[in-house]
Amino acid sequence: MSILAITGIKGGVGCTTVAAGLAAVWARQAQPVLALDLCRRNLLRLHFGQDWSERDGWFGRLAAGDDWSEAAWRTPGGILFVPHGASAPDEVPAALYDARWLAGELERLALPAACRLLLDTPGVPGPARSQAMAAADRVLVVLAPEPVSCGLLRPLEVELRRHGIGPDRLLFVLNGFDPSRQLDRDVELLLRETLAERLAPLPVCRDEAVREALAMQQLLPDYAPYSQAVDDFLQLAAWLAVRLAAGTEGR
């Protein structure tokens, strides 16, 4: 079992979209996948076709003292996912203040050794983010092709180091990249010089098929199997698979 926490360098960079894309392409390859939404926005489920009005999730069950894992759903394509569910703004279940709660719970699930767990992780400090960092083998940081991504790298690494996440466990991907824009290309070049082999070899390009698939409540590979986005997620998934295997061996 390998655990990948996915978070953003800032809000709105598409880490939920990246989590859903990776889950979809790995499932297409018959790879066992569990996607867990740790974000209060509760949006990951929409990529998997769950109805907007559905309010159930792990957070509410945990707060009620129930088994949080019973909030899991399975898509027709075989993706197992656990939505965050609805929650009050100031509600925090007591279990989340135990730094190793999530790590212990994931071990309790006794998932197949080949399973890949994707944690859609909040981009701001808080109990859920701390839980993800304590459980993860690797952390994938989603970057935007904007100059601010370069400026936020150092503060992010300092913050994650407080959670015990050193540079060897940090990976990065550029999302929403438009190769026709000079600024996007310049930012990519600067990030490659800064991050070297920790940055995914290819960015995930901006592709309308991603938004269209979400609007149609379909998985991206089902809606647009030959799209640029699917090809980008396949490349990213292959790159991550190697690094996740190495990270698991090192733990």
PDB file of C-alpha atoms in Angstrom:
ATOM      1  CA  MET A   1       0.000   0.000   0.000  1.00  0.00           C
ATOM      2  CA  SER A   2       1.324   3.423  -0.947  1.00  0.00           C
ATOM      3  CA  ILE A   3      -0.138   6.731   0.207  1.00  0.00           C
ATOM      4  CA  LEU A   4       0.077   9.957  -1.789  1.00  0.00           C
ATOM      5  CA  ALA A   5      -1.128  13.237  -0.300  1.00  0.00           C
ATOM      6  CA  ILE A   6      -2.048  15.761  -2.996  1.00  0.00           C
ATOM      7  CA  THR A   7      -2.117  19.423  -2.063  1.00  0.00           C
ATOM      8  CA  GLY A   8      -1.812  22.785  -3.793  1.00  0.00           C
ATOM      9  CA  ILE A   9       0.812  25.498  -3.620  1.00  0.00           C
ATOM     10  CA  LYS A  10      -2.236  27.759  -3.138  1.00  0.00           C
ATOM     11  CA  GLY A  11      -5.976  27.512  -3.570  1.00  0.00           C
ATOM     12  CA  GLY A  12      -7.540  26.942  -6.976  1.00  0.00           C
ATOM     13  CA  VAL A  13      -4.623  25.171  -8.670  1.00  0.00           C
ATOM     14  CA  GLY A  14      -6.583  21.971  -9.319  1.00  0.00           C
ATOM     15  CA  CYS A  15      -5.342  19.437  -6.767  1.00  0.00           C
ATOM     16  CA  THR A  16      -8.820  17.824  -6.605  1.00  0.00           C
ATOM     17  CA  THR A  17      -8.830  17.518 -10.392  1.00  0.00           C
ATOM     18  CA  VAL A  18      -5.362  15.946 -10.302  1.00  0.00           C
ATOM     19  CA  ALA A  19      -6.465  13.477  -7.605  1.00  0.00           C
ATOM     20  CA  ALA A  20      -9.506  12.469  -9.665  1.00  0.00           C
ATOM     21  CA  GLY A  21      -7.471  12.177 -12.873  1.00  0.00           C
ATOM     22  CA  LEU A  22      -4.863   9.943 -11.263  1.00  0.00           C
ATOM     23  CA  ALA A  23      -7.517   7.742  -9.666  1.00  0.00           C
ATOM     24  CA  ALA A  24      -9.285   7.360 -13.005  1.00  0.00           C
ATOM     25  CA  VAL A  25      -6.248   6.372 -15.066  1.00  0.00           C
ATOM     26  CA  TRP A  26      -4.908   3.989 -12.413  1.00  0.00           C
ATOM     27  CA  ALA A  27      -8.310   2.302 -12.177  1.00  0.00           C
ATOM     28  CA  ARG A  28      -8.319   1.914 -15.970  1.00  0.00           C
ATOM     29  CA  GLN A  29      -5.036   0.013 -15.564  1.00  0.00           C
ATOM     30  CA  ALA A  30      -6.700  -2.342 -13.034  1.00  0.00           C
ATOM     31  CA  GLN A  31      -4.710  -0.741 -10.220  1.00  0.00           C
ATOM     32  CA  PRO A  32      -6.554  -0.811  -6.860  1.00  0.00           C
ATOM     33  CA  VAL A  33      -7.243   2.793  -5.837  1.00  0.00           C
ATOM     34  CA  LEU A  34      -8.794   4.463  -2.812  1.00  0.00           C
ATOM     35  CA  ALA A  35      -9.382   8.227  -2.991  1.00  0.00           C
ATOM     36  CA  LEU A  36     -10.124  10.037   0.271  1.00  0.00           C
ATOM     37  CA  ASP A  37     -11.368  13.630   0.296  1.00  0.00           C
ATOM     38  CA  LEU A  38      -9.989  15.538   3.291  1.00  0.00           C
ATOM     39  CA  CYS A  39     -11.227  18.940   2.073  1.00  0.00           C
ATOM     40  CA  ARG A  40     -14.323  20.575   3.547  1.00  0.00           C
ATOM     41  CA  ARG A  41     -15.391  21.724   0.088  1.00  0.00           C
ATOM     42  CA  ASN A  42     -16.388  18.084  -0.549  1.00  0.00           C
ATOM     43  CA  LEU A  43     -15.779  18.337  -4.306  1.00  0.00           C
ATOM     44  CA  LEU A  44     -13.827  15.185  -5.171  1.00  0.00           C
ATOM     45  CA  ARG A  45     -17.031  13.131  -5.200  1.00  0.00           C
ATOM     46  CA  LEU A  46     -18.415  15.194  -8.093  1.00  0.00           C
ATOM     47  CA  HIS A  47     -15.641  13.921 -10.366  1.00  0.00           C
ATOM     48  CA  PHE A  48     -16.875  10.396  -9.606  1.00  0.00           C
ATOM     49  CA  GLY A  49     -20.519  11.102 -10.435  1.00  0.00           C
ATOM     50  CA  GLN A  50     -21.960  11.475  -6.931  1.00  0.00           C
ATOM     51  CA  ASP A  51     -25.076  13.623  -6.741  1.00  0.00           C
ATOM     52  CA  TRP A  52     -24.593  17.216  -5.561  1.00  0.00           C
ATOM     53  CA  SER A  53     -27.260  16.795  -2.876  1.00  0.00           C
ATOM     54  CA  GLU A  54     -25.552  13.801  -1.202  1.00  0.00           C
ATOM     55  CA  ARG A  55     -24.315  14.926   2.227  1.00  0.00           C
ATOM     56  CA  ASP A  56     -22.871  11.724   3.711  1.00  0.00           C
ATOM     57  CA  GLY A  57     -19.126  11.442   4.257  1.00  0.00           C
ATOM     58  CA  TRP A  58     -16.377  10.320   6.599  1.00  0.00           C
ATOM     59  CA  PHE A  59     -16.310  13.596   8.554  1.00  0.00           C
ATOM     60  CA  GLY A  60     -19.904  13.473   9.745  1.00  0.00           C
ATOM     61  CA  ARG A  61     -19.725   9.795  10.598  1.00  0.00           C
ATOM     62  CA  LEU A  62     -16.560  10.325  12.620  1.00  0.00           C
ATOM     63  CA  ALA A  63     -18.131  13.263  14.466  1.00  0.00           C
ATOM     64  CA  ALA A  64     -21.149  11.074  15.297  1.00  0.00           C
ATOM     65  CA  GLY A  65     -18.938   8.293  16.638  1.00  0.00           C
ATOM     66  CA  ASP A  66     -19.737   5.934  13.752  1.00  0.00           C
ATOM     67  CA  ASP A  67     -17.387   3.964  11.504  1.00  0.00           C
ATOM     68  CA  TRP A  68     -16.089   6.594   9.057  1.00  0.00           C
ATOM     69  CA  SER A  69     -15.072   3.987   6.458  1.00  0.00           C
ATOM     70  CA  GLU A  70     -18.716   3.030   5.879  1.00  0.00           C
ATOM     71  CA  ALA A  71     -19.109   6.297   3.962  1.00  0.00           C
ATOM     72  CA  ALA A  72     -17.130   4.745   1.080  1.00  0.00           C
ATOM     73  CA  TRP A  73     -18.577   4.513  -2.422  1.00  0.00           C
ATOM     74  CA  ARG A  74     -17.428   2.562  -5.462  1.00  0.00           C
ATOM     75  CA  THR A  75     -17.751   3.839  -9.025  1.00  0.00           C
ATOM     76  CA  PRO A  76     -18.812   1.520 -11.879  1.00  0.00           C
ATOM     77  CA  GLY A  77     -15.176   1.694 -13.011  1.00  0.00           C
ATOM     78  CA  GLY A  78     -13.950   0.264  -9.721  1.00  0.00           C
ATOM     79  CA  ILE A  79     -12.651   3.376  -7.964  1.00  0.00           C
ATOM     80  CA  LEU A  80     -13.221   3.268  -4.221  1.00  0.00           C
ATOM     81  CA  PHE A  81     -13.642   6.747  -2.789  1.00  0.00           C
ATOM     82  CA  VAL A  82     -14.637   8.308   0.507  1.00  0.00           C
ATOM     83  CA  PRO A  83     -16.255  11.758   0.306  1.00  0.00           C
ATOM     84  CA  HIS A  84     -15.676  14.348   2.989  1.00  0.00           C
ATOM     85  CA  GLY A  85     -19.379  15.024   3.355  1.00  0.00           C
ATOM     86  CA  ALA A  86     -21.134  18.043   4.768  1.00  0.00           C
ATOM     87  CA  SER A  87     -19.816  19.661   7.941  1.00  0.00           C
ATOM     88  CA  ALA A  88     -20.278  22.695  10.129  1.00  0.00           C
ATOM     89  CA  PRO A  89     -17.513  25.329   9.691  1.00  0.00           C
ATOM     90  CA  ASP A  90     -16.255  25.055  13.275  1.00  0.00           C
ATOM     91  CA  GLU A  91     -16.794  21.299  13.744  1.00  0.00           C
ATOM     92  CA  VAL A  92     -13.681  19.168  14.322  1.00  0.00           C
ATOM     93  CA  PRO A  93     -14.022  15.564  15.537  1.00  0.00           C
ATOM     94  CA  ALA A  94     -11.810  14.913  18.556  1.00  0.00           C
ATOM     95  CA  ALA A  95     -10.041  12.030  16.767  1.00  0.00           C
ATOM     96  CA  LEU A  96      -8.392  14.483  14.368  1.00  0.00           C
ATOM     97  CA  TYR A  97      -6.327  15.932  17.215  1.00  0.00           C
ATOM     98  CA  ASP A  98      -4.520  12.607  17.482  1.00  0.00           C
ATOM     99  CA  ALA A  99      -1.712  13.205  14.975  1.00  0.00           C
ATOM    100  CA  ARG A 100      -1.539   9.540  13.897  1.00  0.00           C
ATOM    101  CA  TRP A 101      -5.270   8.835  13.748  1.00  0.00           C
ATOM    102  CA  LEU A 102      -5.536   8.640   9.961  1.00  0.00           C
ATOM    103  CA  ALA A 103      -2.337   6.637   9.558  1.00  0.00           C
ATOM    104  CA  GLY A 104      -3.643   4.071  12.024  1.00  0.00           C
ATOM    105  CA  GLU A 105      -7.077   3.945  10.418  1.00  0.00           C
ATOM    106  CA  LEU A 106      -5.643   3.367   6.943  1.00  0.00           C
ATOM    107  CA  GLU A 107      -3.587   0.483   8.274  1.00  0.00           C
ATOM    108  CA  ARG A 108      -6.730  -0.937   9.885  1.00  0.00           C
ATOM    109  CA  LEU A 109      -8.463  -1.086   6.495  1.00  0.00           C
ATOM    110  CA  ALA A 110      -6.144  -3.937   5.464  1.00  0.00           C
ATOM    111  CA  LEU A 111      -6.145  -2.849   1.825  1.00  0.00           C
ATOM    112  CA  PRO A 112      -4.285  -4.863  -0.844  1.00  0.00           C
ATOM    113  CA  ALA A 113      -0.537  -4.328  -0.904  1.00  0.00           C
ATOM    114  CA  ALA A 114      -0.821  -2.956  -4.453  1.00  0.00           C
ATOM    115  CA  CYS A 115      -3.449  -0.353  -3.481  1.00  0.00           C
ATOM    116  CA  ARG A 116      -2.680   3.328  -3.999  1.00  0.00           C
ATOM    117  CA  LEU A 117      -4.301   5.760  -1.610  1.00  0.00           C
ATOM    118  CA  LEU A 118      -4.853   9.311  -2.820  1.00  0.00           C
ATOM    119  CA  LEU A 119      -5.499  11.927  -0.140  1.00  0.00           C
ATOM    120  CA  ASP A 120      -7.074  15.106  -1.502  1.00  0.00           C
ATOM    121  CA  THR A 121      -5.510  17.403   1.087  1.00  0.00           C
ATOM    122  CA  PRO A 122      -6.441  20.952   2.171  1.00  0.00           C
ATOM    123  CA  GLY A 123      -3.992  23.623   1.102  1.00  0.00           C
ATOM    124  CA  VAL A 124      -4.169  25.426   4.441  1.00  0.00           C
ATOM    125  CA  PRO A 125      -2.849  24.271   7.827  1.00  0.00           C
ATOM    126  CA  GLY A 126      -5.310  22.421  10.039  1.00  0.00           C
ATOM    127  CA  PRO A 127      -6.066  19.011  11.560  1.00  0.00           C
ATOM    128  CA  ALA A 128      -6.953  17.321   8.258  1.00  0.00           C
ATOM    129  CA  ARG A 129      -3.771  18.556   6.584  1.00  0.00           C
ATOM    130  CA  SER A 130      -1.679  17.368   9.533  1.00  0.00           C
ATOM    131  CA  GLN A 131      -3.337  13.941   9.331  1.00  0.00           C
ATOM    132  CA  ALA A 132      -2.488  13.633   5.641  1.00  0.00           C
ATOM    133  CA  MET A 133       1.148  14.603   6.163  1.00  0.00           C
ATOM    134  CA  ALA A 134       1.565  12.094   8.991  1.00  0.00           C
ATOM    135  CA  ALA A 135       0.113   9.268   6.872  1.00  0.00           C
ATOM    136  CA  ALA A 136       1.664   9.967   3.457  1.00  0.00           C
ATOM    137  CA  ASP A 137       4.614   8.194   1.877  1.00  0.00           C
ATOM    138  CA  ARG A 138       4.954  11.066  -0.581  1.00  0.00           C
ATOM    139  CA  VAL A 139       3.380  14.506  -1.035  1.00  0.00           C
ATOM    140  CA  LEU A 140       2.508  15.779  -4.511  1.00  0.00           C
ATOM    141  CA  VAL A 141       2.285  19.578  -4.655  1.00  0.00           C
ATOM    142  CA  VAL A 142       0.224  20.961  -7.538  1.00  0.00           C
ATOM    143  CA  LEU A 143       1.653  24.165  -8.989  1.00  0.00           C
ATOM    144  CA  ALA A 144       0.048  26.772 -11.207  1.00  0.00           C
ATOM    145  CA  PRO A 145       2.002  28.174 -14.198  1.00  0.00           C
ATOM    146  CA  GLU A 146       2.173  31.551 -12.464  1.00  0.00           C
ATOM    147  CA  PRO A 147       5.097  33.506 -10.959  1.00  0.00           C
ATOM    148  CA  VAL A 148       3.537  33.195  -7.484  1.00  0.00           C
ATOM    149  CA  SER A 149       4.247  29.444  -7.555  1.00  0.00           C
ATOM    150  CA  CYS A 150       7.969  30.200  -7.570  1.00  0.00           C
ATOM    151  CA  GLY A 151       7.631  32.607  -4.660  1.00  0.00           C
ATOM    152  CA  LEU A 152       5.644  30.197  -2.501  1.00  0.00           C
ATOM    153  CA  LEU A 153       7.973  27.198  -2.852  1.00  0.00           C
ATOM    154  CA  ARG A 154      10.283  28.064   0.026  1.00  0.00           C
ATOM    155  CA  PRO A 155       7.544  28.826   2.595  1.00  0.00           C
ATOM    156  CA  LEU A 156       5.755  25.615   1.632  1.00  0.00           C
ATOM    157  CA  GLU A 157       8.851  23.465   2.101  1.00  0.00           C
ATOM    158  CA  VAL A 158       9.494  25.079   5.489  1.00  0.00           C
ATOM    159  CA  GLU A 159       5.924  24.377   6.583  1.00  0.00           C
ATOM    160  CA  LEU A 160       5.973  20.757   5.409  1.00  0.00           C
ATOM    161  CA  ARG A 161       9.306  20.152   7.089  1.00  0.00           C
ATOM    162  CA  ARG A 162       7.546  20.864  10.390  1.00  0.00           C
ATOM    163  CA  HIS A 163       5.336  17.885   9.554  1.00  0.00           C
ATOM    164  CA  GLY A 164       8.392  15.703   8.943  1.00  0.00           C
ATOM    165  CA  ILE A 165       8.128  15.930   5.141  1.00  0.00           C
ATOM    166  CA  GLY A 166      11.668  16.420   3.845  1.00  0.00           C
ATOM    167  CA  PRO A 167      12.665  17.248   0.257  1.00  0.00           C
ATOM    168  CA  ASP A 168      13.092  13.543  -0.564  1.00  0.00           C
ATOM    169  CA  ARG A 169       9.363  12.957  -0.011  1.00  0.00           C
ATOM    170  CA  LEU A 170       8.163  16.047  -1.907  1.00  0.00           C
ATOM    171  CA  LEU A 171       7.120  15.897  -5.558  1.00  0.00           C
ATOM    172  CA  PHE A 172       5.647  18.588  -7.786  1.00  0.00           C
ATOM    173  CA  VAL A 173       3.510  18.847 -10.905  1.00  0.00           C
ATOM    174  CA  LEU A 174       2.563  21.857 -13.020  1.00  0.00           C
ATOM    175  CA  ASN A 175      -1.173  21.920 -13.760  1.00  0.00           C
ATOM    176  CA  GLY A 176      -3.257  23.997 -16.176  1.00  0.00           C
ATOM    177  CA  PHE A 177      -0.265  24.623 -18.430  1.00  0.00           C
ATOM    178  CA  ASP A 178      -0.825  26.400 -21.758  1.00  0.00           C
ATOM    179  CA  PRO A 179       2.168  25.908 -24.080  1.00  0.00           C
ATOM    180  CA  SER A 180       1.025  28.787 -26.299  1.00  0.00           C
ATOM    181  CA  ARG A 181       1.634  31.300 -23.484  1.00  0.00           C
ATOM    182  CA  GLN A 182       5.152  32.622 -23.067  1.00  0.00           C
ATOM    183  CA  LEU A 183       4.716  33.241 -19.337  1.00  0.00           C
ATOM    184  CA  ASP A 184       3.652  29.619 -18.767  1.00  0.00           C
ATOM    185  CA  ARG A 185       6.783  28.427 -20.551  1.00  0.00           C
ATOM    186  CA  ASP A 186       8.995  30.825 -18.584  1.00  0.00           C
ATOM    187  CA  VAL A 187       7.530  29.691 -15.243  1.00  0.00           C
ATOM    188  CA  GLU A 188       8.011  26.053 -16.212  1.00  0.00           C
ATOM    189  CA  LEU A 189      11.657  26.692 -17.070  1.00  0.00           C
ATOM    190  CA  LEU A 190      12.303  28.431 -13.751  1.00  0.00           C
ATOM    191  CA  LEU A 191      10.564  25.661 -11.798  1.00  0.00           C
ATOM    192  CA  ARG A 192      12.623  23.005 -13.582  1.00  0.00           C
ATOM    193  CA  GLU A 193      15.817  24.806 -12.680  1.00  0.00           C
ATOM    194  CA  THR A 194      14.673  25.029  -9.048  1.00  0.00           C
ATOM    195  CA  LEU A 195      13.088  21.615  -8.498  1.00  0.00           C
ATOM    196  CA  ALA A 196      15.055  19.444 -10.953  1.00  0.00           C
ATOM    197  CA  GLU A 197      13.965  15.784 -10.819  1.00  0.00           C
ATOM    198  CA  ARG A 198      11.299  16.496  -8.177  1.00  0.00           C
ATOM    199  CA  LEU A 199       9.131  18.172 -10.837  1.00  0.00           C
ATOM    200  CA  ALA A 200       7.127  15.842 -13.093  1.00  0.00           C
ATOM    201  CA  PRO A 201       8.783  15.611 -16.532  1.00  0.00           C
ATOM    202  CA  LEU A 202       5.648  16.852 -18.301  1.00  0.00           C
ATOM    203  CA  PRO A 203       3.020  19.354 -17.123  1.00  0.00           C
ATOM    204  CA  VAL A 204      -0.706  18.670 -17.154  1.00  0.00           C
ATOM    205  CA  CYS A 205      -1.965  20.923 -19.926  1.00  0.00           C
ATOM    206  CA  ARG A 206      -5.126  22.974 -19.789  1.00  0.00           C
ATOM    207  CA  ASP A 207      -7.832  20.934 -21.506  1.00  0.00           C
ATOM    208  CA  GLU A 208     -11.556  21.722 -21.752  1.00  0.00           C
ATOM    209  CA  ALA A 209     -12.284  17.984 -21.643  1.00  0.00           C
ATOM    210  CA  VAL A 210     -11.629  18.056 -17.887  1.00  0.00           C
ATOM    211  CA  ARG A 211     -14.400  20.556 -17.205  1.00  0.00           C
ATOM    212  CA  GLU A 212     -16.708  18.912 -19.717  1.00  0.00           C
ATOM    213  CA  ALA A 213     -16.289  15.494 -18.105  1.00  0.00           C
ATOM    214  CA  LEU A 214     -17.140  16.990 -14.703  1.00  0.00           C
ATOM    215  CA  ALA A 215     -20.225  18.699 -16.157  1.00  0.00           C
ATOM    216  CA  MET A 216     -21.341  15.372 -17.637  1.00  0.00           C
ATOM    217  CA  GLN A 217     -20.610  13.565 -14.346  1.00  0.00           C
ATOM    218  CA  GLN A 218     -18.273  11.140 -16.096  1.00  0.00           C
ATOM    219  CA  LEU A 219     -14.738  10.021 -15.429  1.00  0.00           C
ATOM    220  CA  LEU A 220     -12.320  11.784 -17.746  1.00  0.00           C
ATOM    221  CA  PRO A 221     -11.031   8.594 -19.470  1.00  0.00           C
ATOM    222  CA  ASP A 222     -14.650   7.571 -20.160  1.00  0.00           C
ATOM    223  CA  TYR A 223     -15.702  10.969 -21.502  1.00  0.00           C
ATOM    224  CA  ALA A 224     -12.615  11.816 -23.574  1.00  0.00           C
ATOM    225  CA  PRO A 225     -10.277   8.793 -23.736  1.00  0.00           C
ATOM    226  CA  TYR A 226      -8.029  10.339 -26.402  1.00  0.00           C
ATOM    227  CA  SER A 227      -7.807  13.817 -24.902  1.00  0.00           C
ATOM    228  CA  GLN A 228      -4.590  15.632 -24.063  1.00  0.00           C
ATOM    229  CA  ALA A 229      -5.561  15.563 -20.385  1.00  0.00           C
ATOM    230  CA  VAL A 230      -5.845  11.777 -20.291  1.00  0.00           C
ATOM    231  CA  ASP A 231      -2.443  11.431 -21.929  1.00  0.00           C
ATOM    232  CA  ASP A 232      -0.970  13.897 -19.412  1.00  0.00           C
ATOM    233  CA  PHE A 233      -2.450  12.000 -16.458  1.00  0.00           C
ATOM    234  CA  LEU A 234      -1.135   8.712 -17.841  1.00  0.00           C
ATOM    235  CA  GLN A 235       2.365  10.192 -18.017  1.00  0.00           C
ATOM    236  CA  LEU A 236       2.057  11.630 -14.513  1.00  0.00           C
ATOM    237  CA  ALA A 237       0.712   8.337 -13.133  1.00  0.00           C
ATOM    238  CA  ALA A 238       3.638   6.380 -14.576  1.00  0.00           C
ATOM    239  CA  TRP A 239       6.170   8.834 -13.124  1.00  0.00           C
ATOM    240  CA  LEU A 240       4.512   8.736  -9.718  1.00  0.00           C
ATOM    241  CA  ALA A 241       4.231   4.944  -9.647  1.00  0.00           C
ATOM    242  CA  VAL A 242       8.013   4.593  -9.680  1.00  0.00           C
ATOM    243  CA  ARG A 243       8.476   7.136  -6.918  1.00  0.00           C
ATOM    244  CA  LEU A 244       5.697   5.746  -4.761  1.00  0.00           C
ATOM    245  CA  ALA A 245       7.242   2.287  -4.946  1.00  0.00           C
ATOM    246  CA  ALA A 246      10.603   3.713  -3.879  1.00  0.00           C
ATOM    247  CA  GLY A 247       8.994   5.730  -1.072  1.00  0.00           C
ATOM    248  CA  THR A 248       7.154   2.708   0.295  1.00  0.00           C
ATOM    249  CA  GLU A 249      10.326   0.637   0.362  1.00  0.00           C
ATOM    250  CA  GLY A 250      12.050   3.385   2.341  1.00  0.00           C
ATOM    251  CA  ARG A 251       9.455   3.539   5.135  1.00  0.00           C
TER     252      ARG A 251
END
